[in-house]
C-alpha positions as MATLAB code, in Angstrom:
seq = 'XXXXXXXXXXXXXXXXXXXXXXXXXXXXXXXXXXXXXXXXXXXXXXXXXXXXXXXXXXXXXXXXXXXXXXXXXXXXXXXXXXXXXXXXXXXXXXXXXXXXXXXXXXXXXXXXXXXXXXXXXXXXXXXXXXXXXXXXXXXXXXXXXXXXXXXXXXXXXXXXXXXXXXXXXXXXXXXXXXXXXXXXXXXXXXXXXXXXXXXXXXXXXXXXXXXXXXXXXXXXXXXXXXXXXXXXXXXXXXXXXXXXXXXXXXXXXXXXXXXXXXXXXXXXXXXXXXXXXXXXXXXXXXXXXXXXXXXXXXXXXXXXXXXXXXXXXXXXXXXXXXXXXXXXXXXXXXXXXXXXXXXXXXXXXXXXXXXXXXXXXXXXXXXXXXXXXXXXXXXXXXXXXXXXXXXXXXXXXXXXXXXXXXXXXXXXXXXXXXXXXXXXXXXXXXXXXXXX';
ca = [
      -1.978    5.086  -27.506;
      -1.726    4.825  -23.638;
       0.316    8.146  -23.622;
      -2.589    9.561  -25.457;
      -5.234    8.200  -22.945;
      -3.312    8.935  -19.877;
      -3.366   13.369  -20.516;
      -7.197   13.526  -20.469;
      -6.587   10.909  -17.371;
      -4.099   13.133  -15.853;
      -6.230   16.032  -16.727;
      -9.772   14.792  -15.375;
      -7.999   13.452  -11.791;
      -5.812   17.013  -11.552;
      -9.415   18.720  -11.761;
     -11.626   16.961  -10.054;
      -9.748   14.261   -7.614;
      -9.384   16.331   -4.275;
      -7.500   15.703   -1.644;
      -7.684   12.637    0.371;
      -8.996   14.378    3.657;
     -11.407   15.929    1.926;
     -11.989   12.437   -0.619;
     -12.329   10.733    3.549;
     -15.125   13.691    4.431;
     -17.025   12.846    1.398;
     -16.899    9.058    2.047;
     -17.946    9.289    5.320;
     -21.171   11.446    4.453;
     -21.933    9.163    1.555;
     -21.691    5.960    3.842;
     -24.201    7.539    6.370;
     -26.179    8.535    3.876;
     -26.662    5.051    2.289;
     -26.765    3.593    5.566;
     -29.798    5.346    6.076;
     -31.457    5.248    2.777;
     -30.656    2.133    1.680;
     -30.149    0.199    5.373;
     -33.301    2.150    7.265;
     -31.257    2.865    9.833;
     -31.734    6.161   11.946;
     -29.542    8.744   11.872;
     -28.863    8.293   15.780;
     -27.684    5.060   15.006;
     -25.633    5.645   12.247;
     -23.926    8.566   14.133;
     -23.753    5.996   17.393;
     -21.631    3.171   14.809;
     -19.370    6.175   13.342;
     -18.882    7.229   16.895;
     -17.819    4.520   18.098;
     -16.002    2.953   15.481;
     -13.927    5.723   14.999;
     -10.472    4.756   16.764;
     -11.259    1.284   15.904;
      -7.704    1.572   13.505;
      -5.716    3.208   16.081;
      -2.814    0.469   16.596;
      -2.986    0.150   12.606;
      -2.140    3.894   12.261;
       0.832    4.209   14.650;
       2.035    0.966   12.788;
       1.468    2.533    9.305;
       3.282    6.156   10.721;
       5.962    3.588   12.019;
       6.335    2.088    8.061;
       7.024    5.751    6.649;
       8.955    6.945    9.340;
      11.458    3.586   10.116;
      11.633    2.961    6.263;
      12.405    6.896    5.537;
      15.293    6.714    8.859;
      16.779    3.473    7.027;
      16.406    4.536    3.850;
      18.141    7.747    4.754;
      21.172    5.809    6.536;
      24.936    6.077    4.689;
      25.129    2.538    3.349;
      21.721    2.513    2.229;
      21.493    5.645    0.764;
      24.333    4.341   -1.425;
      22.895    1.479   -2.112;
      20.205    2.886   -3.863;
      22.256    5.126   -5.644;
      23.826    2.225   -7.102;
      20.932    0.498   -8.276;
      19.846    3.565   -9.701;
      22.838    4.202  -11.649;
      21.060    1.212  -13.634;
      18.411    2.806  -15.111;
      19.231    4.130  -18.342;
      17.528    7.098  -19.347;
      13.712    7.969  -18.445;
      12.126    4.647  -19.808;
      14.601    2.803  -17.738;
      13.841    4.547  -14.884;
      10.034    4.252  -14.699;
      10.533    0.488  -15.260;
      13.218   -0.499  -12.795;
      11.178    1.423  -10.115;
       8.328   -0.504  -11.258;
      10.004   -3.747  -11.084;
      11.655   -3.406   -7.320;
       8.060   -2.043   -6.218;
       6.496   -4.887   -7.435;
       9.084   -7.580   -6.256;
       9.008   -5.864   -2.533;
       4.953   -5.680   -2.774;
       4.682   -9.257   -3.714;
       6.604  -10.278   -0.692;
       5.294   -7.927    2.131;
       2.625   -4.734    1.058;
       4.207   -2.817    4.252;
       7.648   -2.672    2.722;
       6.847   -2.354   -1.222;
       5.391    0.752   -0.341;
       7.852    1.878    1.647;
      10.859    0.752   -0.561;
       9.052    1.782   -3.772;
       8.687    5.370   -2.779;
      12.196    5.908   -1.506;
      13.866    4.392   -4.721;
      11.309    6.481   -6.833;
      13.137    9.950   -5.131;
      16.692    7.898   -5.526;
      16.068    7.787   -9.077;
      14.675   11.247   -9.598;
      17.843   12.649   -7.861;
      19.852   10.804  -11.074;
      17.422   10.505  -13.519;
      15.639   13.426  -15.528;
      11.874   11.939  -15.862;
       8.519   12.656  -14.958;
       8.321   12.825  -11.252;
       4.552   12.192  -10.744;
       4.585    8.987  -13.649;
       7.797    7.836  -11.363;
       6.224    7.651   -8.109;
       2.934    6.797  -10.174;
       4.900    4.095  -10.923;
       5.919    3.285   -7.868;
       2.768    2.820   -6.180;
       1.163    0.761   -8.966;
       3.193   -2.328   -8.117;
       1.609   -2.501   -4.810;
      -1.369   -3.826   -6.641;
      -0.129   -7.672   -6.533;
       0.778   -7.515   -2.596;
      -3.090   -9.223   -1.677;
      -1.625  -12.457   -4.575;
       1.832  -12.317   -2.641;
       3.473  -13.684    0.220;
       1.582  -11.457    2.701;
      -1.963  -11.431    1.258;
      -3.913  -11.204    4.282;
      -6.754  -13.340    2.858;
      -4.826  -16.226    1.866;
      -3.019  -16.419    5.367;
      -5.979  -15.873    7.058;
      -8.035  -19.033    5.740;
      -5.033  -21.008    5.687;
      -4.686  -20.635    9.708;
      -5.847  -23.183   12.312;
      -8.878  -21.468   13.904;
      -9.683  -19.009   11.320;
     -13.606  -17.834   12.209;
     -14.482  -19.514    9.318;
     -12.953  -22.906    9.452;
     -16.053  -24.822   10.438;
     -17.239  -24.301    7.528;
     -14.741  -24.243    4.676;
     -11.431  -25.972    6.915;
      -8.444  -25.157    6.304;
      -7.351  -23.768    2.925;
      -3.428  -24.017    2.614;
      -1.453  -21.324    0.323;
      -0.919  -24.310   -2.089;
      -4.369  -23.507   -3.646;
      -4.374  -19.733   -3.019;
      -0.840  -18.006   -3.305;
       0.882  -20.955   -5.033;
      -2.365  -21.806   -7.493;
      -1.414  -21.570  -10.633;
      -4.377  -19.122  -11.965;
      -2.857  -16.589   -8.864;
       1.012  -16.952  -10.312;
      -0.349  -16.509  -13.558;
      -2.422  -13.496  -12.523;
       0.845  -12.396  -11.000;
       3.250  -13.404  -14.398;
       0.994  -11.320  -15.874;
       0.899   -8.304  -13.719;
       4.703   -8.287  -13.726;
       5.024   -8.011  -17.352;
       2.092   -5.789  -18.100;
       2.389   -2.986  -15.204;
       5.929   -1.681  -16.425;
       5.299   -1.940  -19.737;
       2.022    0.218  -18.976;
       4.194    2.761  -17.107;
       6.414    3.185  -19.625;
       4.354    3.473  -22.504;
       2.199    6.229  -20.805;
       5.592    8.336  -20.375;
       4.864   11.954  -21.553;
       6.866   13.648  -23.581;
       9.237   16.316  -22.598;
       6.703   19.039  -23.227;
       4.277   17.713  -20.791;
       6.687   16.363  -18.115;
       7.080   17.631  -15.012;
      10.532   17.094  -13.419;
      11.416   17.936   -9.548;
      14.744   19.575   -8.874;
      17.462   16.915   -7.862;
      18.239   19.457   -5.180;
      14.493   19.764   -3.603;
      15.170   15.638   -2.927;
      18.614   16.000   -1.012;
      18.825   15.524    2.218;
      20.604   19.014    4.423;
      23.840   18.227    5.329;
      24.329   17.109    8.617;
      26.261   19.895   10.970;
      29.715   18.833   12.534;
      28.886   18.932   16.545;
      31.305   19.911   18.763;
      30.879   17.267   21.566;
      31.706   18.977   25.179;
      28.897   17.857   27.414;
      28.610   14.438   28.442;
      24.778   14.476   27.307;
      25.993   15.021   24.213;
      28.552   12.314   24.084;
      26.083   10.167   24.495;
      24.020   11.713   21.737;
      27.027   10.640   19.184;
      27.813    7.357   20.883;
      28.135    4.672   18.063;
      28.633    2.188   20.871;
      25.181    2.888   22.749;
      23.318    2.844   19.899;
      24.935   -0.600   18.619;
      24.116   -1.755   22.209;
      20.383   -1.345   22.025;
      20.324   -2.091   17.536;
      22.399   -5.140   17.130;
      20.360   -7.617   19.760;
      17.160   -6.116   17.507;
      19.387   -7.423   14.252;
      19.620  -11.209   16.509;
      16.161  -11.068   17.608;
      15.203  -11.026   13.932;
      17.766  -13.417   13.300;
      16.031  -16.237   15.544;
      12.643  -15.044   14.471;
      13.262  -15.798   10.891;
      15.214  -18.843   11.209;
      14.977  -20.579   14.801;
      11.205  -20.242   15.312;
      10.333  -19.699   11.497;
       8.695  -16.830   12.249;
       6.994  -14.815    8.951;
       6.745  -11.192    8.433;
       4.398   -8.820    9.587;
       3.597   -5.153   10.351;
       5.040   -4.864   13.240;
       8.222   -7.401   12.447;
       8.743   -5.275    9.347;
       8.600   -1.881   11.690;
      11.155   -3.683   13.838;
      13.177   -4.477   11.026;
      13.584   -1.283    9.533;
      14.303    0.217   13.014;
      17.259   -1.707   14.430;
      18.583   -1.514   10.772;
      18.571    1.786   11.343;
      20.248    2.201   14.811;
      22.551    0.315   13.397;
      23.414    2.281   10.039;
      23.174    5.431   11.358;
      25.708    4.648   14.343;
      24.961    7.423   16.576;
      21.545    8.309   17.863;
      21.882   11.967   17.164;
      22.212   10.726   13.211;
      18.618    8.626   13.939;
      17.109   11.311   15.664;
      18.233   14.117   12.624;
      16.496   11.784   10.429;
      13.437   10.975   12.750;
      12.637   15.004   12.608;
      12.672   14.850    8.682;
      10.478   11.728    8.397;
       7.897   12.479   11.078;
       6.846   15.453    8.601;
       5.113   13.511    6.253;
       3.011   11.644    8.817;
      -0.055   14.470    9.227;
      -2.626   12.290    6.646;
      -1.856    8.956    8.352;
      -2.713   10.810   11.981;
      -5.574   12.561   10.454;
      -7.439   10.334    8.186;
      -7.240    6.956    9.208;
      -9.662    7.149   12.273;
     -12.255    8.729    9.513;
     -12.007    5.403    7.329;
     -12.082    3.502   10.743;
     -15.276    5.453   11.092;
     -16.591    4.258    7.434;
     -15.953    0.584    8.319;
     -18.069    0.656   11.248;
     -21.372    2.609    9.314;
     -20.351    0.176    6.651;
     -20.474   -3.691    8.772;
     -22.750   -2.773   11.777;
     -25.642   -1.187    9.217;
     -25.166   -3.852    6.663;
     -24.237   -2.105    3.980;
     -21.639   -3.979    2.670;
     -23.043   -6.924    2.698;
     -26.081   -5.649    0.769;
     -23.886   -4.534   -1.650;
     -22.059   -7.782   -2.050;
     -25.303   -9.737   -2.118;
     -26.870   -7.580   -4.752;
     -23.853   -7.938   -7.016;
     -23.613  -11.739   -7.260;
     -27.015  -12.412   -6.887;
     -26.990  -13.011  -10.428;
     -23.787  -14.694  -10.843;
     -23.251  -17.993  -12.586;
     -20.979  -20.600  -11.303;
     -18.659  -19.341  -14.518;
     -19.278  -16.194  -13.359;
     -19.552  -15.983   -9.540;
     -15.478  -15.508   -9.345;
     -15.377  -12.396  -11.533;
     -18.261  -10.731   -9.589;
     -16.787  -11.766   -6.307;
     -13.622   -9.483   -7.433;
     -16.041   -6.474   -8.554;
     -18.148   -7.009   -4.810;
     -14.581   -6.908   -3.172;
     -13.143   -3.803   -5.734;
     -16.632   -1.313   -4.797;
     -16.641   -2.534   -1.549;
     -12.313   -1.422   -0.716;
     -13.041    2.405   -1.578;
     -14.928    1.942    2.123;
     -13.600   -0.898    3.714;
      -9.541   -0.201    2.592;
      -8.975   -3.177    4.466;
      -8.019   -6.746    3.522;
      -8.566   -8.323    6.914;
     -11.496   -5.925    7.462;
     -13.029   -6.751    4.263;
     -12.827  -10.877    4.362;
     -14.941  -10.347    7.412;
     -17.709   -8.698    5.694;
     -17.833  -10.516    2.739;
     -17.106  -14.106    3.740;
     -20.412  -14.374    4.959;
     -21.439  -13.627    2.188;
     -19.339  -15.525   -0.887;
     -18.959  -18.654    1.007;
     -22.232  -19.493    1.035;
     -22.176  -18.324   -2.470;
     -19.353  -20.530   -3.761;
     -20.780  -23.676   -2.299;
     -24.345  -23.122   -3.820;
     -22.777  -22.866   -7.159;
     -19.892  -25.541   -6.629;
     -17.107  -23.181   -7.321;
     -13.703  -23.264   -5.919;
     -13.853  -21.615   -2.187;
     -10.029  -20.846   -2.894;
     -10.629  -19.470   -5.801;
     -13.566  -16.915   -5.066;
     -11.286  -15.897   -1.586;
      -8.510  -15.213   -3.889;
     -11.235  -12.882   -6.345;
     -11.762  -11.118   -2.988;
      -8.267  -10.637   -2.121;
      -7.148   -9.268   -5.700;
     -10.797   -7.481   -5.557;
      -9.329   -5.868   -2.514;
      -5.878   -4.597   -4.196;
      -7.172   -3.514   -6.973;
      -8.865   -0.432   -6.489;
      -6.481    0.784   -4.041;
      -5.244    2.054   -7.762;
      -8.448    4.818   -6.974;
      -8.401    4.404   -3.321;
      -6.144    6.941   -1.954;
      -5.850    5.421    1.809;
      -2.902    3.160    0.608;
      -1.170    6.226   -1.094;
      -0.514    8.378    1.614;
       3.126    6.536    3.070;
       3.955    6.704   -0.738;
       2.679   10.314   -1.017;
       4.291   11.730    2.360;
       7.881   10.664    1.141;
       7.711   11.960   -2.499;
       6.269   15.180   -1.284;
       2.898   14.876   -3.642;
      -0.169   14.871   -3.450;
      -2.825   12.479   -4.845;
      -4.152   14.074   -7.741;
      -0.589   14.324   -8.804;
      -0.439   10.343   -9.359;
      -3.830    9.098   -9.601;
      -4.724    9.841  -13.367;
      -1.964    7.201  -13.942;
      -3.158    4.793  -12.275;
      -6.947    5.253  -13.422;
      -5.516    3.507  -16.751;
      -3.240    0.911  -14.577;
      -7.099    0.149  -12.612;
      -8.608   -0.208  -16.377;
      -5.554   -2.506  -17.653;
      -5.066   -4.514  -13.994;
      -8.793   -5.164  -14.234;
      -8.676   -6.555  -17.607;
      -5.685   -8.731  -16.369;
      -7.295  -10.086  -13.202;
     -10.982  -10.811  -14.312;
      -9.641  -13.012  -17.209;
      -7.305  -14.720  -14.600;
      -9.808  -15.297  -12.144;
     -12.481  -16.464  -14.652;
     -10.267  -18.872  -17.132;
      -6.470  -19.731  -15.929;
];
């Protein structure tokens, strides 16, 4: 049945989806336009709060063009490279395939969003190098475990109330990750995801009619050239020691961040991560630097379209818009029903604010005061919020484009897959939300 549902999906998103600049261009007119329609503001402001809202993202970008192109140079390294190929040797024919991907994309999401996307796209071309199977349901596949990262170990929400001097601790305190990551209606939300998101996959795996399959050899890498070393410039271009001089004190600087200081991980701990593992396992900087040119090619939508969406966030908080349209959807909630509408708010409000941190700013204000009218769990409705947030990055394309950049396709190519993975999630997540 869900291999039947998922062609007219396929069909309808290959048709009509376009491409995420031009999905950005529309956003960004249809904020403005609401903003003044809905918000009475003039069109001078509006233009003043796109304006100058518009490089709002920029250290965000470089740090999501560092996640594809560090993960990609790592990923591309000798040891790692055959690491992969190893676990991919596991998957056992097509079916295997689009589940194991779906399972190591999920584990890595859970722990840190930054590196589930990064891991679950480069294992996705691993496996199509081995594996005969339907690229775009593959890296489909891929992506749609990065739906649980907002319930995992990096969920920006969670961490964010459960820190001293969060800007709204005076008037909820401080909520620890024991009622928020660790509750046991978000593991269960989570238990459930796990189990229902590969099976999903697999069962919408076309036939071999309908498949389309990438050429192994499209995927390899070009061989690297034998250099003749005879300038001294160019001894230090293949110097394993220089590079192990600047990579391994990165390795021990990670080392006492983890486990002297008990230090977590972040974007830009994650982006150091993958680098000096790469210095490291590439040995000489001319390997890093071949690798470098290849990944930086894929990087053109992150430059491009995040300061547009940075743009859409500002339109979006300075007019009020998003927190009319949070207000007007659980202003006729129930205290039953106040967490499920919390996670619709947070779901409409993502395909303009694709921001977790971005987002529990504009709609704290908003459910708090909400949740304590009613009496309902604050820890629950910031968790509806959170998964709200994840959810429709399933439709959202801003979250797809590392993913997209390293499998070489484009968004329509994945996203009538994960129109029936939004439907299913949904399902999934409401019910958790409203009765574990």
């Amino acid at each position: 049945m869900l291999r039947f549902l998922s062609r007219p999906a396929v069909r309808l998103v290959d048709r009509y989806l376009p491409d995420p600049f031009i999905f950005v261009l529309l956003l960004t007119v249809v904020a403005a336009a609401a903003a003044i329609g809905v918000e009475r503001q003039t069109p001078l402001a509006v233009m003043r709060m796109w304006g100058d809202g518009f490089w709002n993202l920029l250290t965000f970008s470089m740090q999501m063009l560092l996640i594809l192109v560090t993960g990609f140079m790592l990923a591309s390294s000798p040891p790692v490279k055959k690491l992969l190929q190893r676990l991919a040797a596991l998957a056992n024919g097509p079916g295997g395939a689009i589940l194991l991907v779906t399972y190591v994309s999920l584990v890595a999401s859970w722990i840190n969003w930054g590196f589930g996307l990064v891991v679950g796209a480069l294992f996705a071309k691993e496996l199509a190098r081995l594996v005969r199977v339907d690229y775009r349901l593959l890296v489909a596949s891929a992506y749609s475990g990065f739906v649980v990262w907002h319930g995992g170990l990096a969920g920006s929400i969670p961490l964010t109330i459960a820190t001293e001097g969060h800007f709204t601790a005076e008037q909820i305190g401080v909520i620890g990750t024991g009622s928020t990551i660790f509750a046991f209606f978000n593991l269960a939300i989570v238990v459930c995801l796990f189990i229902a998101i590969p099976l999903v996959n697999r069962a919408m795996l076309p036939d071999e009619k309908e498949s389309v399959y990438v050429d192994p050899k499209l995927l390899d890498d070009a061989p690297a050239a034998r250099v003749r070393v005879t300038r001294p410039a160019e001894r230090l271009e293949n110097s394993v020691t220089l590079a192990w001089l600047v990579g391994i004190p990165g390795v021990i600087f990670l080392l006492d961040h983890f486990v002297f200081r008990g230090g977590g991980l972040n974007l830009n701990i994650v982006n150091f991560l993958f680098l000096s593992l790469a210095i490291v396992l590439h040995r000489t900087p001319r390997s890093l630097l071949e690798s470098l040119n290849e990944a930086i090619k894929g990087g053109a939508g992150i430059v491009i379209q995040f300061p547009f969406y940075a743009g859409i966030m500002a339109i979006m908080v300075q007019s009020g818009l998003a927190e009319s349209m949070s207000q007007g959807l659980i202003s006729f909630a129930t205290e039953t029903s106040l967490p499920f509408w919390s996670f619709i708010s947070a779901g409409i409000v993502n395909l303009f604010v694709p921001s977790g941190g971005g987002q529990w700013a504009v709609q704290a204000p908003v459910m708090l005061p909400a949740a304590e009218a009613l009496g309902v769990d604050v820890a629950r409705v910031s968790m509806a919020v959170a998964w709200g947030d994840a959810w429709t990055n399933l439709l959202q394309p801003f979250w797809a484009l590392p993913v997209l950049a390293i499998a070489g396709l484009k968004a329509k190519d994945i996203m009538g897959y994960c129109l029936i993975q939004l439907v299913i999630t949904g399902v999934i997540i409401s019910v958790g939300l409203t009765w574990f």
